[in-house]
Amino acid sequence: MIKPSQFVTTALLGATLALAGCAAPALRGTGDLGVVIERASGTVQIVDTTQLKSIATVPGLGDLSHASLVYSRDGRYAYVFGRDGGLSKVDLLKGVVERRIIQAGNSIGGAVSQDGSLIAAQNYAPGGVKVFKADTLELLADVPAEFGTQGQRSKVVGLADAPGNCFVWSLFDAGEIWVGDFSNPGAPRIDKYRNAGREPYDGMITPDGRYYLAGLFGEDGMAMLDMWHPEKGVRRILDGYGKGQEKLPVYKMPHLRGWAVAGKYAYVPAIGHHEVLVVDTETWKEAGRIAVAGQPVFVMARPDGRQIWVNFAFPDNGSVQVIDVETRSVVKRLEPGRAVLHMEFTPRGESVWISARDDNRVVVYDTVSFAQRVVLPAAAPSGIFFTTRAGRTGF
Amino acid sequence: MIKPSQFVTTALLGATLALAGCAAPALRGTGDLGVVIERASGTVQIVDTTQLKSIATVPGLGDLSHASLVYSRDGRYAYVFGRDGGLSKVDLLKGVVERRIIQAGNSIGGAVSQDGSLIAAQNYAPGGVKVFKADTLELLADVPAEFGTQGQRSKVVGLADAPGNCFVWSLFDAGEIWVGDFSNPGAPRIDKYRNAGREPYDGMITPDGRYYLAGLFGEDGMAMLDMWHPEKGVRRILDGYGKGQEKLPVYKMPHLRGWAVAGKYAYVPAIGHHEVLVVDTETWKEAGRIAVAGQPVFVMARPDGRQIWVNFAFPDNGSVQVIDVETRSVVKRLEPGRAVLHMEFTPRGESVWISARDDNRVVVYDTVSFAQRVVLPAAAPSGIFFTTRAGRTGF
């Protein structure tokens, strides 16, 4: 096996030279491109999922710890949200940062509107949501997450895109869920759902854009809002799913945007437990539990819904397990490297790309044979994001 | 409203000039591109779904009656299947036919493999399936649809891509369903399911790639194969769905690839009847019927599954109806123009593009307000296909 750490410097240098020496970037489709976050160096790699290689490294993106990104409608630009409040528009074809602003003091991610015209950032400090014009990053709307009578501001988490140029998000400190309709971005309509549950720590929307779910850190359950029937208000689901079991320390909060929906079931990380919960999306009741090797972080369905892939918090973060949906059993355990942080399936699911931060590598597997297809060097890689996300809701 | 017919010639000329005068095609993403088939002139238009405009017209594609296409993995190339057996690889960025072969005498479509490496064509004459290398159109496999003891060859219909570089198709004359595994394209493994039902006329695979369904012209029902459990064989579903009702003449066969799956229900055109059938995809039993304005041709779900859009056979082919999924009622009737042949949703469903052949136009609607966003001139347009299909199964 290649020892990727030896190749990191060379690869970075090579990519930079390749770009510098090429006056006109190559004409190419963007449907098989992706971006790998290199958190320690403030760089991103642009990768080609057909050729299985890195085609450029782009520097100058600031603090990329806990970074995420969304794509422009055409798949050419990645909007990278950095922890330092930076919002960078990266041109995948030219391999450069086209535009960059610092829009907050502490930010944890964002979303792109259904029609691609709006980019929304969710901010811890100052707590709130800002909405930008996708083309220019011009600020169009600023929605402070104020609550209570003293004008306190809450950290915002769990921002998701919903049909109709709406965004949905949760207020960690206030225990509220807000829905913003930005059809007229200069005068957004904000609907606030109070008493949604204590300490929502992340959220997601189902792939059809119908159900918004927030995980609750302060309670043993989850909050759910039916976007087709917001008048019904927020409903509590999975109440007491950890009841009667010993509370475990939580080493890393699960990421909810990765929650898997396959067929009529959702597969949800059970916070603190070594379990994946199976939830019936018709009744929103628990339908089963699957024992896994550690505290789940990402629980993701292969695009055909036949497998669920799970990675874990420390100390089990060197492993990935694969669950067969039909039998609800673990059928494979892989060891991609130390500190597995993220997984991303190719658009139609024949492969999965997995980042192993502490081994400075990205490992690509065949999802049927589980054979290793390639190992790519990367500097402390975290999130991996493919351009197909541009055409999907909730990514 | 623009009278599109006046603008067709100008538009064609303009597009040709624009390409001829431009040495280097513009660098751009391919995620918001699409192709409109112009059946009468053997041309295709390349369209931009963000700018809502046509960016090029490409001639020289032969007989495009009943044409369809699939996309390369990167979204740059469209593989156009013509009725004359032509298979053309069109470069969307350069606006030219990069390669073209005549691979059969009479062909009705094709599919692209999960990993994008293989293009399969389904042929009426000589009846069979041919598989090509996507890059070069080099022939890799030729699978004649022979049946019976005399070596007759059947027309092939309902070709669909399935996970694992497999294709599935039906033999109209033989009443069989075949599954081909082309992981090793030089030596494909073909599994044949005989007595699948009389005269399968088209087929589709569910968006998760699990269930292959063939419509039967010679029987009152459908054939279904569970690709996760092919050992269970072909099962008959919806047996006798038209029983006891007066048989109607069929003006146009429905196209099954457009069948809609939304939530746990599939919405299926009832051949000959003015109805859409609702089928429970857990039991594969009929769960309801929705009366519509004519014989349905395409029955398509908006990407969020909240609406089903239906167009119709002659004489009702000037209308499109919109069904609300929750209430199972028609909530809107639109009149895009004469001879509506196809509909295509933008990737995240905010708009739909509809071709009206006899009015030489494509009409784009907002799917929430139903407002007309733009009317584009096109010469006898039929199929409309957006590049997002590259990342999806069954398209």
mmCIF file of N, CA, C and O in Angstrom, chain A residues 14-89:
data_model
loop_
_atom_site.group_PDB
_atom_site.id
_atom_site.type_symbol
_atom_site.label_atom_id
_atom_site.label_comp_id
_atom_site.label_asym_id
_atom_site.label_seq_id
_atom_site.Cartn_x
_atom_site.Cartn_y
_atom_site.Cartn_z
ATOM 1 N N GLY A 14 2.854 19.666 -6.957
ATOM 2 C CA GLY A 14 2.490 19.303 -8.326
ATOM 3 C C GLY A 14 1.209 19.983 -8.763
ATOM 4 O O GLY A 14 1.123 20.539 -9.859
ATOM 5 N N ALA A 15 0.219 19.989 -7.890
ATOM 6 C CA ALA A 15 -1.069 20.582 -8.248
ATOM 7 C C ALA A 15 -0.918 22.077 -8.475
ATOM 8 O O ALA A 15 -1.484 22.637 -9.408
ATOM 9 N N THR A 16 -0.144 22.724 -7.635
ATOM 10 C CA THR A 16 0.041 24.165 -7.762
ATOM 11 C C THR A 16 0.734 24.488 -9.072
ATOM 12 O O THR A 16 0.339 25.380 -9.811
ATOM 13 N N LEU A 17 1.781 23.739 -9.383
ATOM 14 C CA LEU A 17 2.508 23.959 -10.619
ATOM 15 C C LEU A 17 1.626 23.741 -11.833
ATOM 16 O O LEU A 17 1.631 24.516 -12.776
ATOM 17 N N ALA A 18 0.845 22.659 -11.765
ATOM 18 C CA ALA A 18 -0.015 22.329 -12.898
ATOM 19 C C ALA A 18 -0.948 23.498 -13.201
ATOM 20 O O ALA A 18 -1.169 23.870 -14.348
ATOM 21 N N LEU A 19 -1.493 24.116 -12.163
ATOM 22 C CA LEU A 19 -2.409 25.230 -12.374
ATOM 23 C C LEU A 19 -1.663 26.450 -12.883
ATOM 24 O O LEU A 19 -2.103 27.131 -13.794
ATOM 25 N N ALA A 20 -0.496 26.712 -12.273
ATOM 26 C CA ALA A 20 0.252 27.913 -12.636
ATOM 27 C C ALA A 20 0.704 27.849 -14.090
ATOM 28 O O ALA A 20 0.727 28.855 -14.790
ATOM 29 N N GLY A 21 1.040 26.654 -14.550
ATOM 30 C CA GLY A 21 1.586 26.517 -15.887
ATOM 31 C C GLY A 21 0.544 26.442 -16.985
ATOM 32 O O GLY A 21 0.873 26.288 -18.141
ATOM 33 N N CYS A 22 -0.719 26.526 -16.622
ATOM 34 C CA CYS A 22 -1.782 26.276 -17.580
ATOM 35 C C CYS A 22 -2.625 27.531 -17.714
ATOM 36 O O CYS A 22 -3.387 27.874 -16.822
ATOM 37 N N ALA A 23 -2.461 28.230 -18.831
ATOM 38 C CA ALA A 23 -3.162 29.502 -19.027
ATOM 39 C C ALA A 23 -4.678 29.294 -19.071
ATOM 40 O O ALA A 23 -5.425 29.992 -18.402
ATOM 41 N N ALA A 24 -5.125 28.334 -19.843
ATOM 42 C CA ALA A 24 -6.565 28.086 -19.950
ATOM 43 C C ALA A 24 -6.891 26.766 -19.284
ATOM 44 O O ALA A 24 -6.374 25.726 -19.682
ATOM 45 N N PRO A 25 -7.702 26.791 -18.233
ATOM 46 C CA PRO A 25 -8.071 25.525 -17.582
ATOM 47 C C PRO A 25 -8.773 24.613 -18.593
ATOM 48 O O PRO A 25 -9.430 25.092 -19.512
ATOM 49 N N ALA A 26 -8.609 23.323 -18.408
ATOM 50 C CA ALA A 26 -9.189 22.359 -19.343
ATOM 51 C C ALA A 26 -10.711 22.439 -19.334
ATOM 52 O O ALA A 26 -11.335 22.587 -18.289
ATOM 53 N N LEU A 27 -11.279 22.346 -20.521
ATOM 54 C CA LEU A 27 -12.721 22.245 -20.673
ATOM 55 C C LEU A 27 -13.138 20.876 -20.141
ATOM 56 O O LEU A 27 -12.577 19.865 -20.556
ATOM 57 N N ARG A 28 -14.090 20.822 -19.225
ATOM 58 C CA ARG A 28 -14.508 19.529 -18.713
ATOM 59 C C ARG A 28 -15.871 19.631 -18.035
ATOM 60 O O ARG A 28 -16.291 20.715 -17.632
ATOM 61 N N GLY A 29 -16.538 18.508 -17.914
ATOM 62 C CA GLY A 29 -17.783 18.469 -17.166
ATOM 63 C C GLY A 29 -17.501 18.561 -15.682
ATOM 64 O O GLY A 29 -16.397 18.258 -15.228
ATOM 65 N N THR A 30 -18.502 18.993 -14.917
ATOM 66 C CA THR A 30 -18.308 19.136 -13.475
ATOM 67 C C THR A 30 -19.063 18.078 -12.668
ATOM 68 O O THR A 30 -19.003 18.079 -11.446
ATOM 69 N N GLY A 31 -19.746 17.171 -13.364
ATOM 70 C CA GLY A 31 -20.589 16.207 -12.660
ATOM 71 C C GLY A 31 -19.827 15.157 -11.872
ATOM 72 O O GLY A 31 -20.409 14.493 -11.012
ATOM 73 N N ASP A 32 -18.561 14.977 -12.158
ATOM 74 C CA ASP A 32 -17.786 13.970 -11.432
ATOM 75 C C ASP A 32 -16.674 14.611 -10.607
ATOM 76 O O ASP A 32 -15.662 13.969 -10.329
ATOM 77 N N LEU A 33 -16.871 15.865 -10.224
ATOM 78 C CA LEU A 33 -15.883 16.534 -9.377
ATOM 79 C C LEU A 33 -16.316 16.507 -7.913
ATOM 80 O O LEU A 33 -17.495 16.274 -7.592
ATOM 81 N N GLY A 34 -15.355 16.762 -7.048
ATOM 82 C CA GLY A 34 -15.643 16.848 -5.632
ATOM 83 C C GLY A 34 -14.568 17.655 -4.934
ATOM 84 O O GLY A 34 -13.574 18.052 -5.559
ATOM 85 N N VAL A 35 -14.788 17.917 -3.659
ATOM 86 C CA VAL A 35 -13.841 18.691 -2.865
ATOM 87 C C VAL A 35 -13.559 17.945 -1.568
ATOM 88 O O VAL A 35 -14.486 17.428 -0.930
ATOM 89 N N VAL A 36 -12.290 17.873 -1.204
ATOM 90 C CA VAL A 36 -11.876 17.295 0.078
ATOM 91 C C VAL A 36 -11.322 18.434 0.940
ATOM 92 O O VAL A 36 -10.424 19.160 0.511
ATOM 93 N N ILE A 37 -11.866 18.595 2.136
ATOM 94 C CA ILE A 37 -11.388 19.621 3.062
ATOM 95 C C ILE A 37 -10.090 19.142 3.724
ATOM 96 O O ILE A 37 -10.051 18.028 4.256
ATOM 97 N N GLU A 38 -9.066 19.978 3.688
ATOM 98 C CA GLU A 38 -7.825 19.674 4.415
ATOM 99 C C GLU A 38 -7.756 20.646 5.584
ATOM 100 O O GLU A 38 -7.334 21.796 5.434
ATOM 101 N N ARG A 39 -8.202 20.187 6.743
ATOM 102 C CA ARG A 39 -8.508 21.100 7.838
ATOM 103 C C ARG A 39 -7.285 21.764 8.439
ATOM 104 O O ARG A 39 -7.365 22.911 8.876
ATOM 105 N N ALA A 40 -6.159 21.057 8.461
ATOM 106 C CA ALA A 40 -5.005 21.619 9.164
ATOM 107 C C ALA A 40 -4.343 22.736 8.366
ATOM 108 O O ALA A 40 -3.801 23.688 8.933
ATOM 109 N N SER A 41 -4.396 22.657 7.048
ATOM 110 C CA SER A 41 -3.657 23.600 6.208
ATOM 111 C C SER A 41 -4.525 24.692 5.598
ATOM 112 O O SER A 41 -4.020 25.557 4.884
ATOM 113 N N GLY A 42 -5.838 24.657 5.868
ATOM 114 C CA GLY A 42 -6.701 25.669 5.270
ATOM 115 C C GLY A 42 -6.779 25.571 3.761
ATOM 116 O O GLY A 42 -6.972 26.559 3.055
ATOM 117 N N THR A 43 -6.610 24.351 3.257
ATOM 118 C CA THR A 43 -6.678 24.124 1.810
ATOM 119 C C THR A 43 -7.802 23.149 1.487
ATOM 120 O O THR A 43 -8.304 22.450 2.371
ATOM 121 N N VAL A 44 -8.195 23.128 0.223
ATOM 122 C CA VAL A 44 -9.090 22.063 -0.237
ATOM 123 C C VAL A 44 -8.465 21.412 -1.468
ATOM 124 O O VAL A 44 -7.768 22.072 -2.245
ATOM 125 N N GLN A 45 -8.713 20.125 -1.612
ATOM 126 C CA GLN A 45 -8.325 19.434 -2.839
ATOM 127 C C GLN A 45 -9.547 19.300 -3.726
ATOM 128 O O GLN A 45 -10.643 19.004 -3.237
ATOM 129 N N ILE A 46 -9.357 19.496 -5.018
ATOM 130 C CA ILE A 46 -10.418 19.219 -5.980
ATOM 131 C C ILE A 46 -10.119 17.861 -6.580
ATOM 132 O O ILE A 46 -8.996 17.605 -7.038
ATOM 133 N N VAL A 47 -11.116 16.968 -6.540
ATOM 134 C CA VAL A 47 -10.872 15.588 -6.974
ATOM 135 C C VAL A 47 -11.816 15.210 -8.120
ATOM 136 O O VAL A 47 -12.887 15.790 -8.289
ATOM 137 N N ASP A 48 -11.357 14.229 -8.880
ATOM 138 C CA ASP A 48 -12.097 13.701 -10.029
ATOM 139 C C ASP A 48 -12.487 12.264 -9.672
ATOM 140 O O ASP A 48 -11.611 11.417 -9.489
ATOM 141 N N THR A 49 -13.784 11.994 -9.580
ATOM 142 C CA THR A 49 -14.215 10.665 -9.117
ATOM 143 C C THR A 49 -14.253 9.636 -10.238
ATOM 144 O O THR A 49 -14.530 8.468 -9.983
ATOM 145 N N THR A 50 -14.020 10.066 -11.478
ATOM 146 C CA THR A 50 -13.903 9.106 -12.578
ATOM 147 C C THR A 50 -12.469 8.622 -12.692
ATOM 148 O O THR A 50 -12.206 7.422 -12.732
ATOM 149 N N GLN A 51 -11.541 9.580 -12.721
ATOM 150 C CA GLN A 51 -10.117 9.238 -12.824
ATOM 151 C C GLN A 51 -9.534 8.830 -11.470
ATOM 152 O O GLN A 51 -8.383 8.376 -11.411
ATOM 153 N N LEU A 52 -10.287 9.015 -10.391
ATOM 154 C CA LEU A 52 -9.828 8.681 -9.043
ATOM 155 C C LEU A 52 -8.537 9.406 -8.699
ATOM 156 O O LEU A 52 -7.546 8.787 -8.268
ATOM 157 N N LYS A 53 -8.543 10.721 -8.929
ATOM 158 C CA LYS A 53 -7.324 11.458 -8.606
ATOM 159 C C LYS A 53 -7.643 12.887 -8.189
ATOM 160 O O LYS A 53 -8.747 13.394 -8.408
ATOM 161 N N SER A 54 -6.627 13.514 -7.597
ATOM 162 C CA SER A 54 -6.722 14.918 -7.221
ATOM 163 C C SER A 54 -6.285 15.755 -8.412
ATOM 164 O O SER A 54 -5.299 15.442 -9.072
ATOM 165 N N ILE A 55 -7.037 16.828 -8.722
ATOM 166 C CA ILE A 55 -6.631 17.629 -9.880
ATOM 167 C C ILE A 55 -6.127 19.016 -9.488
ATOM 168 O O ILE A 55 -5.543 19.703 -10.304
ATOM 169 N N ALA A 56 -6.343 19.438 -8.252
ATOM 170 C CA ALA A 56 -5.812 20.739 -7.822
ATOM 171 C C ALA A 56 -5.891 20.849 -6.316
ATOM 172 O O ALA A 56 -6.697 20.175 -5.665
ATOM 173 N N THR A 57 -5.047 21.700 -5.756
ATOM 174 C CA THR A 57 -5.144 22.066 -4.351
ATOM 175 C C THR A 57 -5.293 23.578 -4.281
ATOM 176 O O THR A 57 -4.558 24.308 -4.937
ATOM 177 N N VAL A 58 -6.281 24.038 -3.528
ATOM 178 C CA VAL A 58 -6.580 25.466 -3.448
ATOM 179 C C VAL A 58 -6.297 25.944 -2.028
ATOM 180 O O VAL A 58 -6.921 25.455 -1.084
ATOM 181 N N PRO A 59 -5.376 26.883 -1.857
ATOM 182 C CA PRO A 59 -5.050 27.382 -0.516
ATOM 183 C C PRO A 59 -5.854 28.639 -0.167
ATOM 184 O O PRO A 59 -6.632 29.146 -0.980
ATOM 185 N N GLY A 60 -5.657 29.082 1.083
ATOM 186 C CA GLY A 60 -6.187 30.392 1.464
ATOM 187 C C GLY A 60 -7.611 30.386 1.965
ATOM 188 O O GLY A 60 -8.329 31.375 1.833
ATOM 189 N N LEU A 61 -8.042 29.280 2.566
ATOM 190 C CA LEU A 61 -9.437 29.197 2.998
ATOM 191 C C LEU A 61 -9.626 29.398 4.497
ATOM 192 O O LEU A 61 -10.723 29.218 5.017
ATOM 193 N N GLY A 62 -8.568 29.771 5.202
ATOM 194 C CA GLY A 62 -8.728 30.096 6.623
ATOM 195 C C GLY A 62 -8.863 28.867 7.496
ATOM 196 O O GLY A 62 -8.318 27.802 7.200
ATOM 197 N N ASP A 63 -9.617 29.025 8.595
ATOM 198 C CA ASP A 63 -9.780 27.961 9.587
ATOM 199 C C ASP A 63 -10.824 26.963 9.112
ATOM 200 O O ASP A 63 -12.016 27.241 9.120
ATOM 201 N N LEU A 64 -10.359 25.791 8.718
ATOM 202 C CA LEU A 64 -11.290 24.799 8.176
ATOM 203 C C LEU A 64 -11.643 23.695 9.171
ATOM 204 O O LEU A 64 -12.112 22.636 8.780
ATOM 205 N N SER A 65 -11.418 23.947 10.484
ATOM 206 C CA SER A 65 -11.910 22.950 11.426
ATOM 207 C C SER A 65 -13.444 23.028 11.387
ATOM 208 O O SER A 65 -14.019 24.112 11.346
ATOM 209 N N HIS A 66 -14.084 21.882 11.343
ATOM 210 C CA HIS A 66 -15.542 21.803 11.222
ATOM 211 C C HIS A 66 -16.075 22.566 10.002
ATOM 212 O O HIS A 66 -17.101 23.244 10.057
ATOM 213 N N ALA A 67 -15.362 22.459 8.887
ATOM 214 C CA ALA A 67 -15.830 23.154 7.679
ATOM 215 C C ALA A 67 -16.817 22.291 6.901
ATOM 216 O O ALA A 67 -16.774 21.062 6.960
ATOM 217 N N SER A 68 -17.715 22.959 6.197
ATOM 218 C CA SER A 68 -18.578 22.237 5.273
ATOM 219 C C SER A 68 -18.781 23.116 4.050
ATOM 220 O O SER A 68 -18.317 24.257 4.011
ATOM 221 N N LEU A 69 -19.474 22.582 3.047
ATOM 222 C CA LEU A 69 -19.669 23.376 1.836
ATOM 223 C C LEU A 69 -20.927 22.946 1.109
ATOM 224 O O LEU A 69 -21.467 21.863 1.340
ATOM 225 N N VAL A 70 -21.388 23.829 0.246
ATOM 226 C CA VAL A 70 -22.499 23.514 -0.666
ATOM 227 C C VAL A 70 -22.069 23.947 -2.065
ATOM 228 O O VAL A 70 -21.089 24.677 -2.224
ATOM 229 N N TYR A 71 -22.829 23.494 -3.070
ATOM 230 C CA TYR A 71 -22.445 23.758 -4.459
ATOM 231 C C TYR A 71 -23.411 24.695 -5.164
ATOM 232 O O TYR A 71 -24.610 24.713 -4.871
ATOM 233 N N SER A 72 -22.849 25.419 -6.136
ATOM 234 C CA SER A 72 -23.678 26.213 -7.025
ATOM 235 C C SER A 72 -24.519 25.275 -7.890
ATOM 236 O O SER A 72 -24.189 24.101 -8.059
ATOM 237 N N ARG A 73 -25.579 25.817 -8.431
ATOM 238 C CA ARG A 73 -26.533 25.054 -9.231
ATOM 239 C C ARG A 73 -25.864 24.361 -10.418
ATOM 240 O O ARG A 73 -26.288 23.286 -10.845
ATOM 241 N N ASP A 74 -24.822 24.970 -10.971
ATOM 242 C CA ASP A 74 -24.162 24.399 -12.147
ATOM 243 C C ASP A 74 -23.006 23.462 -11.781
ATOM 244 O O ASP A 74 -22.388 22.877 -12.662
ATOM 245 N N GLY A 75 -22.710 23.337 -10.480
ATOM 246 C CA GLY A 75 -21.642 22.435 -10.046
ATOM 247 C C GLY A 75 -20.240 22.995 -10.224
ATOM 248 O O GLY A 75 -19.264 22.301 -9.959
ATOM 249 N N ARG A 76 -20.130 24.252 -10.642
ATOM 250 C CA ARG A 76 -18.790 24.803 -10.874
ATOM 251 C C ARG A 76 -18.163 25.361 -9.602
ATOM 252 O O ARG A 76 -16.946 25.334 -9.447
ATOM 253 N N TYR A 77 -18.970 25.913 -8.706
ATOM 254 C CA TYR A 77 -18.448 26.601 -7.533
ATOM 255 C C TYR A 77 -18.822 25.878 -6.238
ATOM 256 O O TYR A 77 -19.953 25.424 -6.079
ATOM 257 N N ALA A 78 -17.855 25.825 -5.316
ATOM 258 C CA ALA A 78 -18.137 25.337 -3.969
ATOM 259 C C ALA A 78 -18.139 26.536 -3.031
ATOM 260 O O ALA A 78 -17.249 27.385 -3.105
ATOM 261 N N TYR A 79 -19.136 26.636 -2.178
ATOM 262 C CA TYR A 79 -19.201 27.669 -1.153
ATOM 263 C C TYR A 79 -18.754 27.024 0.150
ATOM 264 O O TYR A 79 -19.475 26.194 0.706
ATOM 265 N N VAL A 80 -17.563 27.406 0.595
ATOM 266 C CA VAL A 80 -16.962 26.757 1.763
ATOM 267 C C VAL A 80 -17.196 27.627 3.005
ATOM 268 O O VAL A 80 -16.863 28.816 3.018
ATOM 269 N N PHE A 81 -17.788 27.023 4.027
ATOM 270 C CA PHE A 81 -18.041 27.712 5.290
ATOM 271 C C PHE A 81 -16.954 27.317 6.278
ATOM 272 O O PHE A 81 -16.829 26.147 6.617
ATOM 273 N N GLY A 82 -16.155 28.291 6.722
ATOM 274 C CA GLY A 82 -15.083 28.003 7.673
ATOM 275 C C GLY A 82 -15.501 28.352 9.087
ATOM 276 O O GLY A 82 -16.407 29.149 9.320
ATOM 277 N N ARG A 83 -14.807 27.756 10.041
ATOM 278 C CA ARG A 83 -15.120 27.982 11.450
ATOM 279 C C ARG A 83 -14.899 29.439 11.849
ATOM 280 O O ARG A 83 -15.530 29.962 12.771
ATOM 281 N N ASP A 84 -13.985 30.119 11.122
ATOM 282 C CA ASP A 84 -13.656 31.517 11.425
ATOM 283 C C ASP A 84 -14.661 32.505 10.839
ATOM 284 O O ASP A 84 -14.417 33.712 10.822
ATOM 285 N N GLY A 85 -15.788 31.992 10.343
ATOM 286 C CA GLY A 85 -16.783 32.881 9.755
ATOM 287 C C GLY A 85 -16.524 33.211 8.304
ATOM 288 O O GLY A 85 -17.247 33.995 7.695
ATOM 289 N N GLY A 86 -15.485 32.602 7.737
ATOM 290 C CA GLY A 86 -15.183 32.835 6.325
ATOM 291 C C GLY A 86 -16.169 32.106 5.425
ATOM 292 O O GLY A 86 -16.564 30.973 5.709
ATOM 293 N N LEU A 87 -16.566 32.795 4.365
ATOM 294 C CA LEU A 87 -17.389 32.168 3.324
ATOM 295 C C LEU A 87 -16.634 32.377 2.017
ATOM 296 O O LEU A 87 -16.454 33.513 1.571
ATOM 297 N N SER A 88 -16.159 31.270 1.432
ATOM 298 C CA SER A 88 -15.299 31.345 0.246
ATOM 299 C C SER A 88 -15.984 30.671 -0.923
ATOM 300 O O SER A 88 -16.507 29.569 -0.795
ATOM 301 N N LYS A 89 -15.935 31.350 -2.069
ATOM 302 C CA LYS A 89 -16.491 30.782 -3.301
ATOM 303 C C LYS A 89 -15.322 30.268 -4.135
ATOM 304 O O LYS A 89 -14.517 31.046 -4.633
#
